Amino acid sequence: MKLYFCGRHVKKIIITIDGWSSCGKSTLAKQLAKELGYVYVDSGAMYRAITLYFLRNNIDLAERKEVKEALGSINLEFVFNPKSNNSEIYLNGENVEYLIRDLIIAERVSDVAAIKEVRELAVAQQQQMGKKKGIVMDGRDIGTVVFPKAEVKIFMTADNAVRVQRRFKELYEKNPNVTVEEVMNNLEMRDYIDSHREVSPLRKAKDAIELDNTNLTEKEQFNKALFWAKERIVTG
Ligand code: DC
């Protein structure tokens, strides 16, 4: 079935948002999804939930057999919560959306996300979720590996100091013991591991639009991204 708006053909597309840690990818992705009536998927939440499982079960990341067996016991699911107006991640039936935002998880997640078998599991599920299009997904390899043919690809950047302040503010609200230094070290470490790993390293897809939001308000960046999306949604 073809959809039309003001006589023009409207199609469902895939929007990918990749970039460095704490650039505001999820904020933008959620806003776009809401505006367009699309599904939002936070791919990082999947790697974080797997990390939580590994930590709880003392999985040795160097033991690939142990890792593979553990992955076989993991079921991930996103369930929409109308109260938070967000799709929240469930690990084997338990809502872990808030637990996975902890610094303990952030300190380990990049090592877990660098494991080939972990990525294979996550990527297969992500591709399945995008089958019907009408989706906004954020992460590190979404425009390069998960949906290389996505209609709109955005690559987000921002100055380090700005990113550290943003993440610090977010974590401080939950845990006043957190320090700026801890947050800065964690961001630097994650960016390094995420962009230097062998499997699907973070990089800008050739056809991605770079969005540096150091000096942009949320509203300004949203308007830019919405414009790029609408250009591809409404054709003919
Ligand atoms: O977006 P986030 O900070 O919640 O992501 C957590 C970690 O997961 C990040 O440090 C790298 C990894 N990740 C990834 O490797 N690939 C993705 N598509 C999304 C996240």
Coordinates of N, CA, C and O in Angstrom, one line a residue, residues 14 41 43 46-47 119-133 135 137 141-149 200:
I14 N 14.3 4.1 7.4 CA 15.1 3.8 8.6 C 16.0 4.9 8.8 O 16.7 5.4 7.9
V41 N 14.7 2.5 18.9 CA 15.4 1.4 19.5 C 16.8 1.9 19.9 O 17.6 2.4 19.1
S43 N 20.1 0.7 20.8 CA 20.9 -0.5 20.6 C 21.9 -0.6 21.8 O 22.3 -1.7 22.1
M46 N 21.0 -2.9 24.6 CA 21.2 -4.3 24.5 C 22.5 -4.7 25.0 O 22.7 -5.7 25.7
Y47 N 23.6 -3.9 24.6 CA 24.9 -4.3 25.1 C 25.0 -4.1 26.6 O 25.7 -4.8 27.2
R119 N 28.1 -9.2 19.4 CA 27.6 -8.4 18.4 C 26.7 -9.1 17.4 O 25.7 -8.6 16.9
E120 N 27.1 -10.4 17.1 CA 26.3 -11.2 16.2 C 24.8 -11.3 16.7 O 23.9 -11.1 16.0
L121 N 24.8 -11.6 18.0 CA 23.4 -11.7 18.6 C 22.6 -10.4 18.6 O 21.5 -10.4 18.2
A122 N 23.3 -9.3 19.0 CA 22.6 -8.0 19.0 C 22.2 -7.6 17.6 O 21.1 -7.1 17.4
V123 N 23.2 -7.7 16.7 CA 22.9 -7.2 15.3 C 21.7 -7.9 14.7 O 20.9 -7.3 14.0
A124 N 21.7 -9.3 14.9 CA 20.6 -10.0 14.3 C 19.2 -9.6 14.8 O 18.3 -9.4 14.0
Q125 N 19.2 -9.3 16.1 CA 17.9 -8.8 16.7 C 17.6 -7.4 16.1 O 16.4 -7.1 15.9
Q126 N 18.6 -6.6 16.0 CA 18.4 -5.2 15.6 C 17.8 -5.2 14.1 O 16.9 -4.5 13.8
Q127 N 18.4 -6.1 13.3 CA 18.0 -6.1 11.9 C 16.6 -6.6 11.8 O 15.8 -6.1 11.0
Q128 N 16.2 -7.6 12.7 CA 14.9 -8.1 12.7 C 13.9 -6.9 13.0 O 12.8 -6.8 12.4
M129 N 14.3 -6.1 14.0 CA 13.4 -5.0 14.4 C 13.2 -4.0 13.3 O 12.2 -3.2 13.3
G130 N 14.1 -3.9 12.4 CA 14.0 -2.9 11.3 C 13.4 -3.4 10.1 O 13.2 -2.7 9.1
K131 N 12.9 -4.7 10.1 CA 12.3 -5.3 8.9 C 11.2 -4.5 8.3 O 11.1 -4.3 7.1
K132 N 10.3 -3.9 9.2 CA 9.2 -3.2 8.7 C 9.5 -1.7 8.5 O 8.5 -0.9 8.2
K133 N 10.7 -1.3 8.7 CA 11.1 0.1 8.6 C 10.3 1.0 9.6 O 9.8 0.4 10.5
I135 N 11.6 3.1 11.7 CA 12.4 2.9 12.9 C 13.5 3.9 13.0 O 14.1 4.3 12.0
M137 N 17.0 4.1 15.1 CA 17.9 3.3 16.0 C 19.2 4.1 16.2 O 19.8 4.6 15.3
D141 N 27.3 1.3 15.3 CA 27.5 0.7 14.0 C 26.2 0.6 13.3 O 26.0 -0.3 12.4
I142 N 25.2 1.4 13.6 CA 23.9 1.2 13.0 C 23.9 1.6 11.5 O 23.3 0.9 10.7
G143 N 24.5 2.7 11.2 CA 24.6 3.1 9.8 C 25.6 2.3 9.0 O 25.6 2.3 7.7
T144 N 26.6 1.7 9.6 CA 27.7 1.1 8.9 C 27.4 -0.4 8.7 O 27.6 -1.0 7.7
V145 N 26.9 -1.1 9.8 CA 26.8 -2.6 9.8 C 25.3 -3.0 9.9 O 24.9 -3.9 9.1
V146 N 24.6 -2.5 10.8 CA 23.2 -3.0 11.0 C 22.3 -2.6 9.8 O 21.6 -3.5 9.3
F147 N 22.3 -1.3 9.5 CA 21.4 -0.9 8.3 C 22.3 -0.1 7.3 O 22.1 1.1 7.2
P148 N 23.2 -0.8 6.6 CA 24.0 0.0 5.7 C 23.2 0.7 4.6 O 23.7 1.6 3.9
K149 N 22.0 0.3 4.4 CA 21.2 0.9 3.3 C 20.1 1.9 3.9 O 19.2 2.2 3.2
S200 N 33.3 -4.3 13.8 CA 32.4 -3.1 13.7 C 32.8 -1.9 14.6 O 32.0 -1.5 15.4

